Amino acid sequence: MRASVASALFSLLALVPYASAHGFLTQIDIDGTSYKGNDPGNSSPFASPIRQISDISPVKGASNPSLNCGLNATAASQVAAANPGSKVNFWWGDLGGQNWPHNTGPLMTYMAACDGTTCDKFDSTQAKWFKIDQIGKKQGAKDASPVWFQADVMNKQAISVTLPTDLAPGDYLVRHEIIALHLATSLGGAEFYPSCTQLRVGGSGSGTPNQTVSFPGAYKDTDPGIFDANVFDGSDVYVFPGPPVSNLASPSDTATEAGGQAASSAASGSTATATGSSTATGSAAPKATSTGSSQAGGGKQCRLQKRAGPSYRRKRSADGRLRHALRAVLS
Ligand SMILES: *[C@@H]1O[C@H](CO)[C@@H](O)[C@H](O)[C@H]1NC(C)=O
Ligand SMILES: *[C@@H]1O[C@H](CO)[C@@H](O)[C@H](O)[C@H]1NC(C)=O
Ligand SMILES: [Cu+2]
């Protein structure tokens, strides 16, 4: 009975226009040096190597020009120092220090040389991207409800990626992207959140990518990892969109992706891990629970998350009331 009330409420929620609860890349750390990103739309931005976007809303549609570096992204004034093999942490959040609201879908990281200029002047529509990392589900394929690395982002953990160890020196954009798939059971429902950060890579590497892509161009709305009827099915094998992880990606340096699909990502050269207060190692990762309510929650957990801030309530009161009603039913 309770379950059917809950699912009725979830169906109701699915019909409510839902424009809130998105986010942006709030900070990047490169070998321990941190750089903040500007709030989207802030009209007097501080100096940062993170390209500023116009709004926290997702990029919708695989052919959207903003798929490149995020919504109306503009070049940033700084270029941050990095090296081959640098450890880069990516932090995501919503405005006002709120947590990233979504927990379903992959995180992928690309780089592109800023050919012919420095990255603060580079036109990213010309970028030739190669993929250096991709992470998706952290649980084995048999779990009843999938748990994605994106859930760590929702829990305010950073995603850590190692730059290619043989990267040739020069300026590069690093495009770190979340795709939120909580609405991906409908064509066009996927939410893209690309981010671009300007790096100057030193050292004496000589590696070049064997394959590059453009954005938009590399994804189609019908790709199985973008329009995904089975996204809430734990036994579904997630198919990452875009090119394979490049030959240049640094060899796997961690065991944190053992288990499930994360392992296949590690095998193809991925080195991303989640860092933060609780370590998201493969075997130590929290197990997905498969109670009725958490299953019903599936991809909609972003709507159930506690969001207690006064500014949040002010902006999102209608949605908040539904959320509270729902929480009351489920508890
Ligand atoms: C920013 O992006 C949005 C969504 O794609 C678009 O509607 C808007 O016109 C863009 N604004 C500018 C200034 O380009
Ligand atoms: C590039 O290298 C990757 C990783 O080794 C491989 O999966 C991919 O097929 C290669 N692409 C081309 C075009 O050879
Ligand atoms: Cu969102």
mmCIF file of N, CA and C and ligand atoms in Angstrom, residues 54-55 57-60 64-66 70-73, ligand 1:
data_model
loop_
_atom_site.group_PDB
_atom_site.id
_atom_site.type_symbol
_atom_site.label_atom_id
_atom_site.label_comp_id
_atom_site.label_asym_id
_atom_site.label_seq_id
_atom_site.Cartn_x
_atom_site.Cartn_y
_atom_site.Cartn_z
ATOM 1 N N SER A 54 26.699 30.370 -18.152
ATOM 2 C CA SER A 54 25.719 31.431 -17.924
ATOM 3 C C SER A 54 24.643 31.037 -16.921
ATOM 4 N N ASP A 55 24.500 29.757 -16.666
ATOM 5 C CA ASP A 55 23.372 29.315 -15.855
ATOM 6 C C ASP A 55 23.646 27.899 -15.358
ATOM 7 N N SER A 57 21.627 25.555 -15.343
ATOM 8 C CA SER A 57 20.771 24.595 -16.050
ATOM 9 C C SER A 57 21.586 23.641 -16.908
ATOM 10 N N PRO A 58 21.021 22.469 -17.178
ATOM 11 C CA PRO A 58 21.729 21.522 -18.030
ATOM 12 C C PRO A 58 21.740 21.972 -19.486
ATOM 13 N N VAL A 59 22.711 21.475 -20.221
ATOM 14 C CA VAL A 59 22.675 21.546 -21.678
ATOM 15 C C VAL A 59 21.768 20.418 -22.128
ATOM 16 N N LYS A 60 20.773 20.733 -22.944
ATOM 17 C CA LYS A 60 19.865 19.703 -23.436
ATOM 18 C C LYS A 60 20.081 19.508 -24.937
ATOM 19 N N ASN A 64 23.446 20.494 -29.222
ATOM 20 C CA ASN A 64 23.494 21.853 -28.659
ATOM 21 C C ASN A 64 24.934 22.381 -28.696
ATOM 22 N N PRO A 65 25.167 23.577 -29.258
ATOM 23 C CA PRO A 65 26.537 24.112 -29.295
ATOM 24 C C PRO A 65 27.179 24.204 -27.899
ATOM 25 N N SER A 66 26.349 24.368 -26.872
ATOM 26 C CA SER A 66 26.891 24.458 -25.514
ATOM 27 C C SER A 66 27.370 23.111 -24.978
ATOM 28 N N GLY A 70 29.853 23.859 -21.843
ATOM 29 C CA GLY A 70 28.817 24.255 -20.886
ATOM 30 C C GLY A 70 28.031 25.438 -21.418
ATOM 31 N N LEU A 71 26.912 25.739 -20.775
ATOM 32 C CA LEU A 71 25.982 26.748 -21.270
ATOM 33 C C LEU A 71 26.669 28.086 -21.520
ATOM 34 N N ASN A 72 26.722 28.490 -22.768
ATOM 35 C CA ASN A 72 27.279 29.791 -23.159
ATOM 36 C C ASN A 72 28.630 30.056 -22.512
ATOM 37 N N ALA A 73 29.455 29.048 -22.405
ATOM 38 C CA ALA A 73 30.726 29.209 -21.688
ATOM 39 C C ALA A 73 31.587 30.288 -22.331
HETATM 40 C C1 LIG B 1 22.611 30.812 -23.407
HETATM 41 O O1 LIG B 1 22.126 29.514 -23.558
HETATM 42 C C2 LIG B 1 20.733 29.394 -23.565
HETATM 43 C C3 LIG B 1 20.384 27.923 -23.613
HETATM 44 O O2 LIG B 1 21.022 27.282 -24.696
HETATM 45 C C4 LIG B 1 20.162 30.191 -24.720
HETATM 46 O O3 LIG B 1 18.764 30.108 -24.699
HETATM 47 C C5 LIG B 1 20.605 31.627 -24.619
HETATM 48 O O4 LIG B 1 20.192 32.332 -25.734
HETATM 49 C C6 LIG B 1 22.100 31.730 -24.479
HETATM 50 N N1 LIG B 1 22.478 33.105 -24.196
HETATM 51 C C7 LIG B 1 23.454 33.703 -24.846
HETATM 52 C C8 LIG B 1 23.774 35.110 -24.405
HETATM 53 O O5 LIG B 1 24.085 33.182 -25.722
#
